[in-house]
PDB file of C-alpha atoms in Angstrom:
ATOM      1  CA  MET A  26     153.415  16.718 -83.746  1.00 65.00           C
ATOM      2  CA  THR A  27     153.248  14.754 -86.974  1.00 80.00           C
ATOM      3  CA  GLU A  28     156.160  16.102 -89.023  1.00 91.00           C
ATOM      4  CA  LEU A  29     157.650  12.620 -89.301  1.00 97.00           C
ATOM      5  CA  GLN A  30     154.467  10.552 -89.576  1.00 96.00           C
ATOM      6  CA  GLY A  31     155.129   7.451 -91.668  1.00 96.00           C
ATOM      7  CA  LYS A  32     158.911   7.634 -91.217  1.00 97.00           C
ATOM      8  CA  VAL A  33     160.913   4.740 -89.787  1.00 98.00           C
ATOM      9  CA  ALA A  34     163.930   5.633 -87.668  1.00 98.00           C
ATOM     10  CA  LEU A  35     166.768   3.776 -85.940  1.00 98.00           C
ATOM     11  CA  VAL A  36     168.685   5.327 -83.030  1.00 98.00           C
ATOM     12  CA  THR A  37     171.692   3.355 -81.820  1.00 97.00           C
ATOM     13  CA  GLY A  38     172.682   3.703 -78.183  1.00 94.00           C
ATOM     14  CA  GLY A  39     169.173   4.853 -77.313  1.00 94.00           C
ATOM     15  CA  SER A  40     168.780   3.851 -73.676  1.00 91.00           C
ATOM     16  CA  ARG A  41     170.239   7.032 -72.183  1.00 90.00           C
ATOM     17  CA  GLY A  42     171.983  10.305 -72.930  1.00 92.00           C
ATOM     18  CA  ALA A  43     171.688  11.896 -76.362  1.00 95.00           C
ATOM     19  CA  GLY A  44     170.326   8.669 -77.849  1.00 96.00           C
ATOM     20  CA  ARG A  45     167.396   8.595 -75.439  1.00 96.00           C
ATOM     21  CA  GLY A  46     166.643  12.271 -76.082  1.00 97.00           C
ATOM     22  CA  ILE A  47     166.710  11.758 -79.848  1.00 98.00           C
ATOM     23  CA  ALA A  48     164.585   8.592 -79.742  1.00 98.00           C
ATOM     24  CA  LEU A  49     161.919  10.326 -77.637  1.00 98.00           C
ATOM     25  CA  GLU A  50     161.762  13.431 -79.822  1.00 98.00           C
ATOM     26  CA  LEU A  51     161.617  11.467 -83.084  1.00 98.00           C
ATOM     27  CA  ALA A  52     158.728   9.455 -81.631  1.00 98.00           C
ATOM     28  CA  ARG A  53     156.974  12.645 -80.477  1.00 97.00           C
ATOM     29  CA  ALA A  54     157.201  13.882 -84.071  1.00 97.00           C
ATOM     30  CA  GLY A  55     155.379  10.787 -85.320  1.00 97.00           C
ATOM     31  CA  ALA A  56     158.191   8.494 -86.483  1.00 98.00           C
ATOM     32  CA  TYR A  57     158.193   4.805 -85.653  1.00 98.00           C
ATOM     33  CA  VAL A  58     161.459   4.562 -83.723  1.00 98.00           C
ATOM     34  CA  TYR A  59     163.665   1.526 -83.278  1.00 98.00           C
ATOM     35  CA  PHE A  60     166.393   2.045 -80.703  1.00 97.00           C
ATOM     36  CA  THR A  61     169.190  -0.165 -79.482  1.00 97.00           C
ATOM     37  CA  GLY A  62     171.324  -0.647 -76.407  1.00 93.00           C
ATOM     38  CA  ARG A  63     172.815  -3.354 -74.255  1.00 85.00           C
ATOM     39  CA  ASN A  64     170.493  -3.038 -71.254  1.00 73.00           C
ATOM     40  CA  ALA A  65     166.949  -4.193 -72.000  1.00 66.00           C
ATOM     41  CA  GLY A  66     165.836  -4.190 -68.342  1.00 57.00           C
ATOM     42  CA  SER A  67     162.418  -3.031 -67.222  1.00 46.00           C
ATOM     43  CA  MET A  68     160.738   0.081 -65.857  1.00 43.00           C
ATOM     44  CA  GLN A  69     161.416  -1.258 -62.367  1.00 44.00           C
ATOM     45  CA  GLU A  70     165.072  -2.041 -63.076  1.00 46.00           C
ATOM     46  CA  GLY A  71     166.878   1.183 -63.857  1.00 44.00           C
ATOM     47  CA  GLY A  72     163.775   3.030 -65.032  1.00 48.00           C
ATOM     48  CA  GLU A  73     164.379   5.236 -68.040  1.00 54.00           C
ATOM     49  CA  ARG A  74     168.016   4.084 -68.339  1.00 73.00           C
ATOM     50  CA  THR A  75     166.878   0.793 -69.790  1.00 87.00           C
ATOM     51  CA  LEU A  76     165.496   0.137 -73.235  1.00 93.00           C
ATOM     52  CA  ALA A  77     162.208  -0.966 -71.703  1.00 93.00           C
ATOM     53  CA  GLY A  78     162.103   2.274 -69.742  1.00 92.00           C
ATOM     54  CA  VAL A  79     162.514   4.396 -72.871  1.00 94.00           C
ATOM     55  CA  LEU A  80     159.799   2.414 -74.658  1.00 96.00           C
ATOM     56  CA  GLY A  81     157.529   3.060 -71.690  1.00 95.00           C
ATOM     57  CA  GLU A  82     158.174   6.791 -72.057  1.00 95.00           C
ATOM     58  CA  ILE A  83     157.386   6.646 -75.782  1.00 97.00           C
ATOM     59  CA  HIS A  84     154.121   4.823 -75.123  1.00 97.00           C
ATOM     60  CA  SER A  85     153.209   7.325 -72.376  1.00 96.00           C
ATOM     61  CA  PHE A  86     152.706  10.106 -74.937  1.00 95.00           C
ATOM     62  CA  GLY A  87     151.193   7.895 -77.624  1.00 96.00           C
ATOM     63  CA  GLY A  88     154.377   7.339 -79.635  1.00 97.00           C
ATOM     64  CA  GLU A  89     155.338   4.149 -81.412  1.00 97.00           C
ATOM     65  CA  GLY A  90     158.563   2.203 -81.420  1.00 98.00           C
ATOM     66  CA  SER A  91     160.469  -0.933 -80.538  1.00 97.00           C
ATOM     67  CA  TYR A  92     163.743  -1.632 -78.803  1.00 97.00           C
ATOM     68  CA  ILE A  93     166.302  -4.204 -79.885  1.00 97.00           C
ATOM     69  CA  ARG A  94     168.996  -5.327 -77.473  1.00 95.00           C
ATOM     70  CA  CYS A  95     172.288  -5.035 -79.350  1.00 96.00           C
ATOM     71  CA  ASP A  96     175.994  -4.846 -78.638  1.00 94.00           C
ATOM     72  CA  HIS A  97     177.241  -2.865 -81.643  1.00 95.00           C
ATOM     73  CA  THR A  98     180.778  -4.163 -81.203  1.00 94.00           C
ATOM     74  CA  ASN A  99     179.340  -7.477 -82.442  1.00 96.00           C
ATOM     75  CA  ASP A 100     178.794  -7.155 -86.211  1.00 97.00           C
ATOM     76  CA  ALA A 101     176.351 -10.079 -86.297  1.00 98.00           C
ATOM     77  CA  GLU A 102     174.109  -8.343 -83.766  1.00 97.00           C
ATOM     78  CA  THR A 103     174.254  -5.078 -85.723  1.00 98.00           C
ATOM     79  CA  GLU A 104     173.346  -6.897 -88.931  1.00 98.00           C
ATOM     80  CA  ALA A 105     170.461  -8.620 -87.150  1.00 98.00           C
ATOM     81  CA  VAL A 106     169.028  -5.229 -86.126  1.00 98.00           C
ATOM     82  CA  ILE A 107     168.875  -4.070 -89.741  1.00 98.00           C
ATOM     83  CA  ARG A 108     167.515  -7.414 -90.872  1.00 98.00           C
ATOM     84  CA  GLN A 109     164.676  -7.126 -88.330  1.00 98.00           C
ATOM     85  CA  ILE A 110     163.790  -3.598 -89.441  1.00 98.00           C
ATOM     86  CA  ALA A 111     163.802  -4.694 -93.083  1.00 97.00           C
ATOM     87  CA  ALA A 112     161.512  -7.638 -92.294  1.00 97.00           C
ATOM     88  CA  GLU A 113     159.082  -5.600 -90.204  1.00 98.00           C
ATOM     89  CA  GLN A 114     159.051  -2.272 -92.079  1.00 97.00           C
ATOM     90  CA  GLY A 115     160.675  -2.825 -95.461  1.00 96.00           C
ATOM     91  CA  LYS A 116     162.467   0.511 -95.238  1.00 96.00           C
ATOM     92  CA  LEU A 117     164.571   2.824 -93.092  1.00 97.00           C
ATOM     93  CA  ASP A 118     164.232   6.612 -93.453  1.00 97.00           C
ATOM     94  CA  ILE A 119     166.299   8.000 -90.568  1.00 98.00           C
ATOM     95  CA  LEU A 120     169.463   6.530 -89.065  1.00 98.00           C
ATOM     96  CA  VAL A 121     170.989   8.145 -85.986  1.00 98.00           C
ATOM     97  CA  ASN A 122     174.451   6.739 -85.317  1.00 97.00           C
ATOM     98  CA  ASN A 123     174.834   7.502 -81.634  1.00 96.00           C
ATOM     99  CA  VAL A 124     176.395   4.374 -80.134  1.00 94.00           C
ATOM    100  CA  TRP A 125     179.502   5.326 -78.183  1.00 91.00           C
ATOM    101  CA  GLY A 126     181.832   3.431 -75.861  1.00 82.00           C
ATOM    102  CA  GLY A 127     184.173   6.279 -75.037  1.00 69.00           C
ATOM    103  CA  ASN A 128     183.257   7.024 -71.440  1.00 72.00           C
ATOM    104  CA  ASN A 129     184.606   3.847 -69.863  1.00 74.00           C
ATOM    105  CA  LEU A 130     187.679   5.794 -68.719  1.00 82.00           C
ATOM    106  CA  PRO A 131     187.954   9.394 -67.514  1.00 83.00           C
ATOM    107  CA  ILE A 132     188.455  11.751 -70.468  1.00 86.00           C
ATOM    108  CA  GLU A 133     191.389  13.707 -69.098  1.00 90.00           C
ATOM    109  CA  ASN A 134     193.212  16.636 -70.676  1.00 91.00           C
ATOM    110  CA  LYS A 135     196.686  15.130 -70.473  1.00 94.00           C
ATOM    111  CA  PRO A 136     199.402  14.717 -73.125  1.00 95.00           C
ATOM    112  CA  PHE A 137     198.840  11.765 -75.458  1.00 95.00           C
ATOM    113  CA  TRP A 138     201.769   9.791 -74.032  1.00 96.00           C
ATOM    114  CA  GLU A 139     200.284   9.969 -70.544  1.00 96.00           C
ATOM    115  CA  LEU A 140     196.865   8.659 -71.561  1.00 95.00           C
ATOM    116  CA  PRO A 141     195.903   4.964 -71.431  1.00 93.00           C
ATOM    117  CA  ALA A 142     195.982   3.306 -74.858  1.00 94.00           C
ATOM    118  CA  ALA A 143     192.737   1.554 -73.875  1.00 93.00           C
ATOM    119  CA  HIS A 144     190.999   4.754 -75.017  1.00 93.00           C
ATOM    120  CA  TRP A 145     191.472   3.476 -78.563  1.00 94.00           C
ATOM    121  CA  ASP A 146     189.339   0.381 -77.994  1.00 92.00           C
ATOM    122  CA  HIS A 147     186.665   2.315 -76.152  1.00 91.00           C
ATOM    123  CA  MET A 148     186.390   5.221 -78.567  1.00 93.00           C
ATOM    124  CA  PHE A 149     187.225   3.574 -81.884  1.00 94.00           C
ATOM    125  CA  ASN A 150     186.065  -0.031 -81.616  1.00 93.00           C
ATOM    126  CA  ALA A 151     182.969   0.717 -79.534  1.00 91.00           C
ATOM    127  CA  GLY A 152     182.393   4.123 -81.112  1.00 93.00           C
ATOM    128  CA  VAL A 153     183.746   4.917 -84.564  1.00 97.00           C
ATOM    129  CA  ARG A 154     183.812   1.349 -85.872  1.00 97.00           C
ATOM    130  CA  ALA A 155     180.425   0.550 -84.342  1.00 96.00           C
ATOM    131  CA  GLN A 156     178.910   3.493 -86.205  1.00 97.00           C
ATOM    132  CA  LEU A 157     180.729   2.541 -89.406  1.00 98.00           C
ATOM    133  CA  MET A 158     179.339  -0.998 -89.316  1.00 98.00           C
ATOM    134  CA  THR A 159     175.820   0.239 -88.617  1.00 98.00           C
ATOM    135  CA  ASN A 160     176.142   2.327 -91.779  1.00 98.00           C
ATOM    136  CA  TYR A 161     177.516  -0.690 -93.632  1.00 98.00           C
ATOM    137  CA  TYR A 162     174.413  -2.766 -92.956  1.00 98.00           C
ATOM    138  CA  ALA A 163     171.829   0.038 -92.962  1.00 98.00           C
ATOM    139  CA  ILE A 164     172.724   1.952 -96.118  1.00 98.00           C
ATOM    140  CA  PRO A 165     171.619  -0.771 -98.570  1.00 97.00           C
ATOM    141  CA  LEU A 166     168.190  -0.762 -96.892  1.00 97.00           C
ATOM    142  CA  MET A 167     168.016   3.021 -97.025  1.00 97.00           C
ATOM    143  CA  ARG A 168     168.935   2.973-100.731  1.00 95.00           C
ATOM    144  CA  SER A 169     166.488   0.190-101.598  1.00 89.00           C
ATOM    145  CA  GLU A 170     163.552   2.492-102.379  1.00 77.00           C
ATOM    146  CA  GLY A 171     165.470   4.249-105.140  1.00 64.00           C
ATOM    147  CA  ALA A 172     167.438   7.435-105.631  1.00 56.00           C
ATOM    148  CA  GLY A 173     166.273  10.995-105.806  1.00 52.00           C
ATOM    149  CA  ALA A 174     166.885  14.396-104.273  1.00 49.00           C
ATOM    150  CA  GLY A 175     163.485  14.355-102.566  1.00 52.00           C
ATOM    151  CA  THR A 176     163.748  11.051-100.721  1.00 65.00           C
ATOM    152  CA  GLY A 177     163.919  12.695 -97.299  1.00 83.00           C
ATOM    153  CA  LYS A 178     166.355  10.059 -96.063  1.00 95.00           C
ATOM    154  CA  LEU A 179     168.816  11.142 -93.397  1.00 98.00           C
ATOM    155  CA  ILE A 180     171.843   9.747 -91.572  1.00 98.00           C
ATOM    156  CA  ILE A 181     173.051  11.586 -88.464  1.00 98.00           C
ATOM    157  CA  HIS A 182     176.327  10.996 -86.642  1.00 98.00           C
ATOM    158  CA  THR A 183     176.287  12.426 -83.129  1.00 97.00           C
ATOM    159  CA  THR A 184     179.745  13.808 -82.456  1.00 96.00           C
ATOM    160  CA  PHE A 185     181.465  16.881 -81.068  1.00 94.00           C
ATOM    161  CA  TRP A 186     182.699  19.672 -83.311  1.00 93.00           C
ATOM    162  CA  ASP A 187     183.619  23.301 -82.769  1.00 93.00           C
ATOM    163  CA  GLN A 188     185.217  24.639 -85.937  1.00 92.00           C
ATOM    164  CA  TYR A 189     187.906  21.913 -85.687  1.00 91.00           C
ATOM    165  CA  LYS A 190     189.290  23.289 -82.406  1.00 93.00           C
ATOM    166  CA  TYR A 191     191.310  20.782 -80.395  1.00 94.00           C
ATOM    167  CA  VAL A 192     189.207  19.415 -77.519  1.00 89.00           C
ATOM    168  CA  GLY A 193     192.150  18.608 -75.228  1.00 90.00           C
ATOM    169  CA  ASN A 194     192.072  14.810 -75.125  1.00 93.00           C
ATOM    170  CA  PHE A 195     193.950  13.271 -78.074  1.00 96.00           C
ATOM    171  CA  TYR A 196     191.794  10.142 -78.445  1.00 95.00           C
ATOM    172  CA  TYR A 197     188.509  11.993 -77.983  1.00 94.00           C
ATOM    173  CA  ASP A 198     189.496  14.635 -80.521  1.00 95.00           C
ATOM    174  CA  LEU A 199     190.650  12.012 -83.029  1.00 96.00           C
ATOM    175  CA  SER A 200     187.543   9.837 -82.694  1.00 96.00           C
ATOM    176  CA  LYS A 201     185.034  12.685 -82.874  1.00 96.00           C
ATOM    177  CA  ASN A 202     186.729  14.133 -85.943  1.00 97.00           C
ATOM    178  CA  ALA A 203     186.793  10.647 -87.499  1.00 97.00           C
ATOM    179  CA  LEU A 204     182.981  10.653 -87.255  1.00 97.00           C
ATOM    180  CA  VAL A 205     182.853  14.073 -88.923  1.00 97.00           C
ATOM    181  CA  ARG A 206     185.048  12.796 -91.750  1.00 98.00           C
ATOM    182  CA  MET A 207     183.026   9.574 -92.058  1.00 98.00           C
ATOM    183  CA  ALA A 208     179.878  11.630 -92.552  1.00 98.00           C
ATOM    184  CA  TYR A 209     181.593  13.792 -95.157  1.00 98.00           C
ATOM    185  CA  GLY A 210     182.764  10.798 -97.188  1.00 98.00           C
ATOM    186  CA  LEU A 211     179.355   9.160 -97.042  1.00 98.00           C
ATOM    187  CA  SER A 212     177.674  12.428 -98.043  1.00 98.00           C
ATOM    188  CA  LEU A 213     179.616  12.328-101.314  1.00 98.00           C
ATOM    189  CA  GLU A 214     178.922   8.656-101.952  1.00 98.00           C
ATOM    190  CA  LEU A 215     175.185   8.999-101.174  1.00 97.00           C
ATOM    191  CA  ALA A 216     174.548  12.333-102.878  1.00 96.00           C
ATOM    192  CA  ALA A 217     173.067  10.700-105.981  1.00 95.00           C
ATOM    193  CA  ASP A 218     170.697   8.722-103.764  1.00 95.00           C
ATOM    194  CA  GLY A 219     169.348  11.863-102.130  1.00 95.00           C
ATOM    195  CA  ILE A 220     170.408  10.675 -98.663  1.00 97.00           C
ATOM    196  CA  ALA A 221     171.743  13.462 -96.454  1.00 97.00           C
ATOM    197  CA  VAL A 222     174.539  12.621 -94.015  1.00 98.00           C
ATOM    198  CA  ILE A 223     175.150  15.106 -91.214  1.00 98.00           C
ATOM    199  CA  PRO A 224     177.514  15.170 -88.219  1.00 98.00           C
ATOM    200  CA  LEU A 225     175.523  16.712 -85.364  1.00 98.00           C
ATOM    201  CA  SER A 226     177.242  18.315 -82.380  1.00 96.00           C
ATOM    202  CA  PRO A 227     175.436  19.101 -79.120  1.00 95.00           C
ATOM    203  CA  GLY A 228     176.639  21.462 -76.420  1.00 91.00           C
ATOM    204  CA  TRP A 229     177.034  20.877 -72.680  1.00 88.00           C
ATOM    205  CA  MET A 230     174.377  18.206 -72.229  1.00 87.00           C
ATOM    206  CA  ARG A 231     172.739  17.209 -68.977  1.00 91.00           C
ATOM    207  CA  THR A 232     173.114  13.486 -69.495  1.00 84.00           C
ATOM    208  CA  GLU A 233     172.429  11.098 -66.646  1.00 87.00           C
ATOM    209  CA  LEU A 234     176.166  10.787 -65.998  1.00 83.00           C
ATOM    210  CA  VAL A 235     176.625  14.564 -65.895  1.00 85.00           C
ATOM    211  CA  LEU A 236     173.692  15.021 -63.504  1.00 85.00           C
ATOM    212  CA  GLU A 237     175.026  12.244 -61.274  1.00 87.00           C
ATOM    213  CA  SER A 238     178.485  13.785 -61.187  1.00 84.00           C
ATOM    214  CA  MET A 239     176.931  17.104 -60.125  1.00 88.00           C
ATOM    215  CA  LYS A 240     174.768  15.336 -57.510  1.00 91.00           C
ATOM    216  CA  THR A 241     171.531  16.656 -58.989  1.00 90.00           C
ATOM    217  CA  ASP A 242     168.735  15.638 -61.373  1.00 87.00           C
ATOM    218  CA  GLU A 243     166.696  17.094 -64.230  1.00 88.00           C
ATOM    219  CA  GLU A 244     164.250  18.674 -61.786  1.00 88.00           C
ATOM    220  CA  HIS A 245     166.914  20.518 -59.771  1.00 89.00           C
ATOM    221  CA  TRP A 246     169.779  21.236 -62.203  1.00 87.00           C
ATOM    222  CA  GLN A 247     169.111  24.985 -62.166  1.00 85.00           C
ATOM    223  CA  GLU A 248     170.356  25.037 -58.575  1.00 86.00           C
ATOM    224  CA  VAL A 249     173.855  24.064 -59.815  1.00 90.00           C
ATOM    225  CA  GLU A 250     175.888  27.013 -61.079  1.00 87.00           C
ATOM    226  CA  GLU A 251     178.067  24.918 -63.420  1.00 86.00           C
ATOM    227  CA  LEU A 252     174.962  23.762 -65.305  1.00 87.00           C
ATOM    228  CA  GLN A 253     173.469  27.173 -66.086  1.00 88.00           C
ATOM    229  CA  ASP A 254     174.571  27.024 -69.755  1.00 89.00           C
ATOM    230  CA  SER A 255     173.723  23.344 -70.176  1.00 88.00           C
ATOM    231  CA  GLU A 256     171.056  21.815 -72.375  1.00 92.00           C
ATOM    232  CA  SER A 257     168.756  18.827 -71.994  1.00 92.00           C
ATOM    233  CA  THR A 258     169.127  15.759 -74.183  1.00 95.00           C
ATOM    234  CA  ALA A 259     165.800  16.713 -75.780  1.00 96.00           C
ATOM    235  CA  TYR A 260     167.562  19.695 -77.390  1.00 97.00           C
ATOM    236  CA  ILE A 261     169.638  17.499 -79.707  1.00 97.00           C
ATOM    237  CA  GLY A 262     166.509  15.408 -80.256  1.00 98.00           C
ATOM    238  CA  ARG A 263     164.673  18.461 -81.516  1.00 97.00           C
ATOM    239  CA  ALA A 264     167.603  19.225 -83.802  1.00 98.00           C
ATOM    240  CA  ALA A 265     167.325  15.720 -85.262  1.00 98.00           C
ATOM    241  CA  VAL A 266     163.584  16.186 -85.826  1.00 98.00           C
ATOM    242  CA  ALA A 267     164.121  19.538 -87.535  1.00 97.00           C
ATOM    243  CA  LEU A 268     166.733  18.074 -89.881  1.00 98.00           C
ATOM    244  CA  ALA A 269     164.602  15.020 -90.697  1.00 97.00           C
ATOM    245  CA  ALA A 270     161.565  17.199 -91.436  1.00 97.00           C
ATOM    246  CA  ASP A 271     163.448  19.708 -93.616  1.00 97.00           C
ATOM    247  CA  PRO A 272     162.783  19.083 -97.329  1.00 95.00           C
ATOM    248  CA  GLY A 273     165.942  21.028 -98.107  1.00 95.00           C
ATOM    249  CA  VAL A 274     168.221  19.052 -95.793  1.00 97.00           C
ATOM    250  CA  MET A 275     170.447  17.985 -98.704  1.00 97.00           C
ATOM    251  CA  GLN A 276     171.822  21.530 -98.722  1.00 97.00           C
ATOM    252  CA  LEU A 277     173.470  20.709 -95.383  1.00 98.00           C
ATOM    253  CA  THR A 278     174.768  17.252 -96.235  1.00 98.00           C
ATOM    254  CA  GLY A 279     178.341  16.529 -95.235  1.00 98.00           C
ATOM    255  CA  ARG A 280     178.686  19.706 -93.181  1.00 98.00           C
ATOM    256  CA  PRO A 281     178.986  19.586 -89.373  1.00 98.00           C
ATOM    257  CA  GLN A 282     176.013  21.180 -87.623  1.00 98.00           C
ATOM    258  CA  GLN A 283     175.812  22.493 -84.060  1.00 97.00           C
ATOM    259  CA  VAL A 284     172.580  22.076 -82.127  1.00 97.00           C
ATOM    260  CA  GLY A 285     172.574  25.699 -80.927  1.00 96.00           C
ATOM    261  CA  SER A 286     172.966  27.046 -84.467  1.00 96.00           C
ATOM    262  CA  LEU A 287     170.188  24.819 -85.777  1.00 98.00           C
ATOM    263  CA  ALA A 288     167.901  26.157 -83.026  1.00 97.00           C
ATOM    264  CA  GLU A 289     168.325  29.602 -84.553  1.00 96.00           C
ATOM    265  CA  LYS A 290     167.749  28.247 -88.065  1.00 97.00           C
ATOM    266  CA  TYR A 291     164.674  26.138 -87.297  1.00 97.00           C
ATOM    267  CA  GLY A 292     163.209  27.986 -84.300  1.00 96.00           C
ATOM    268  CA  TYR A 293     163.017  25.182 -81.721  1.00 97.00           C
ATOM    269  CA  THR A 294     163.820  25.654 -78.029  1.00 97.00           C
ATOM    270  CA  ASP A 295     164.941  23.451 -75.174  1.00 94.00           C
ATOM    271  CA  THR A 296     162.474  21.959 -72.703  1.00 94.00           C
ATOM    272  CA  ASP A 297     162.668  25.050 -70.483  1.00 92.00           C
ATOM    273  CA  GLY A 298     161.852  27.396 -73.382  1.00 95.00           C
ATOM    274  CA  ARG A 299     165.415  28.669 -73.800  1.00 94.00           C
ATOM    275  CA  ARG A 300     167.276  28.755 -77.072  1.00 95.00           C
ATOM    276  CA  VAL A 301     170.617  27.565 -75.705  1.00 93.00           C
ATOM    277  CA  PRO A 302     173.502  29.070 -77.716  1.00 91.00           C
ATOM    278  CA  VAL A 303     176.301  27.071 -79.303  1.00 93.00           C
ATOM    279  CA  PHE A 304     178.839  25.652 -76.889  1.00 85.00           C
ATOM    280  CA  ASN A 305     182.309  26.936 -77.777  1.00 87.00           C
ATOM    281  CA  ILE A 306     185.679  25.611 -76.671  1.00 84.00           C
ATOM    282  CA  PRO A 307     187.576  28.463 -74.974  1.00 81.00           C
ATOM    283  CA  GLU A 308     190.458  29.831 -77.034  1.00 74.00           C
TER     284      GLU A 308
END
């Protein structure tokens, strides 16, 4: 697959979960992928959950990329990531804002006044603000090659969105919708530059944490009834590839997109050949 040959991408929070899936799929499509995280590690220490592990996976299928250890709550480290990409590549075509610190506490469906206020720091400082500051440093580099509707530049915010339905946890709902609104505002400000900005919402993903909680793995998940409608992290990765390769992606800028709907639009499937439908919050 060479749809993205010659493109330079950055995926924040790329050592596991959606970030790992997106980094791998962008690399499979031919992009040179930088990805960040806090755990550099090695293939022997944590395997694919480490940055080194993900790079090993990319190299295993002939892809190209580099990892940069970064704590995105530290603005200086975030700035250093962009500075390194600028020095080594001179450009940035695809930015996937995926860093997220919101799972440090259980995400419970309780009234706001019964939830720990520490959710704010986890979801906003280590999530929303971390993505905002990555945009702050990355956008000047993305704009540096000049404006135009055909630039093919793309910013993705991974989030959760289902027609603005309330997700049940006040902080989670507020933070995820903040990312949707951030993308909308940036889509207006970057329209003249030809840079599309899209909030991208997956469904019920089989992340490492989900598989652990269900006491299974990616090879045996089909044995677990609760996971029958789930999707792999490669599914959102394939959505990101489809958006980045679409010459008409500016028609979608600023509008939340669901991975299942994009599968119908672009024709990709999950790793098991299914086209997993959109995940909907029950009424």
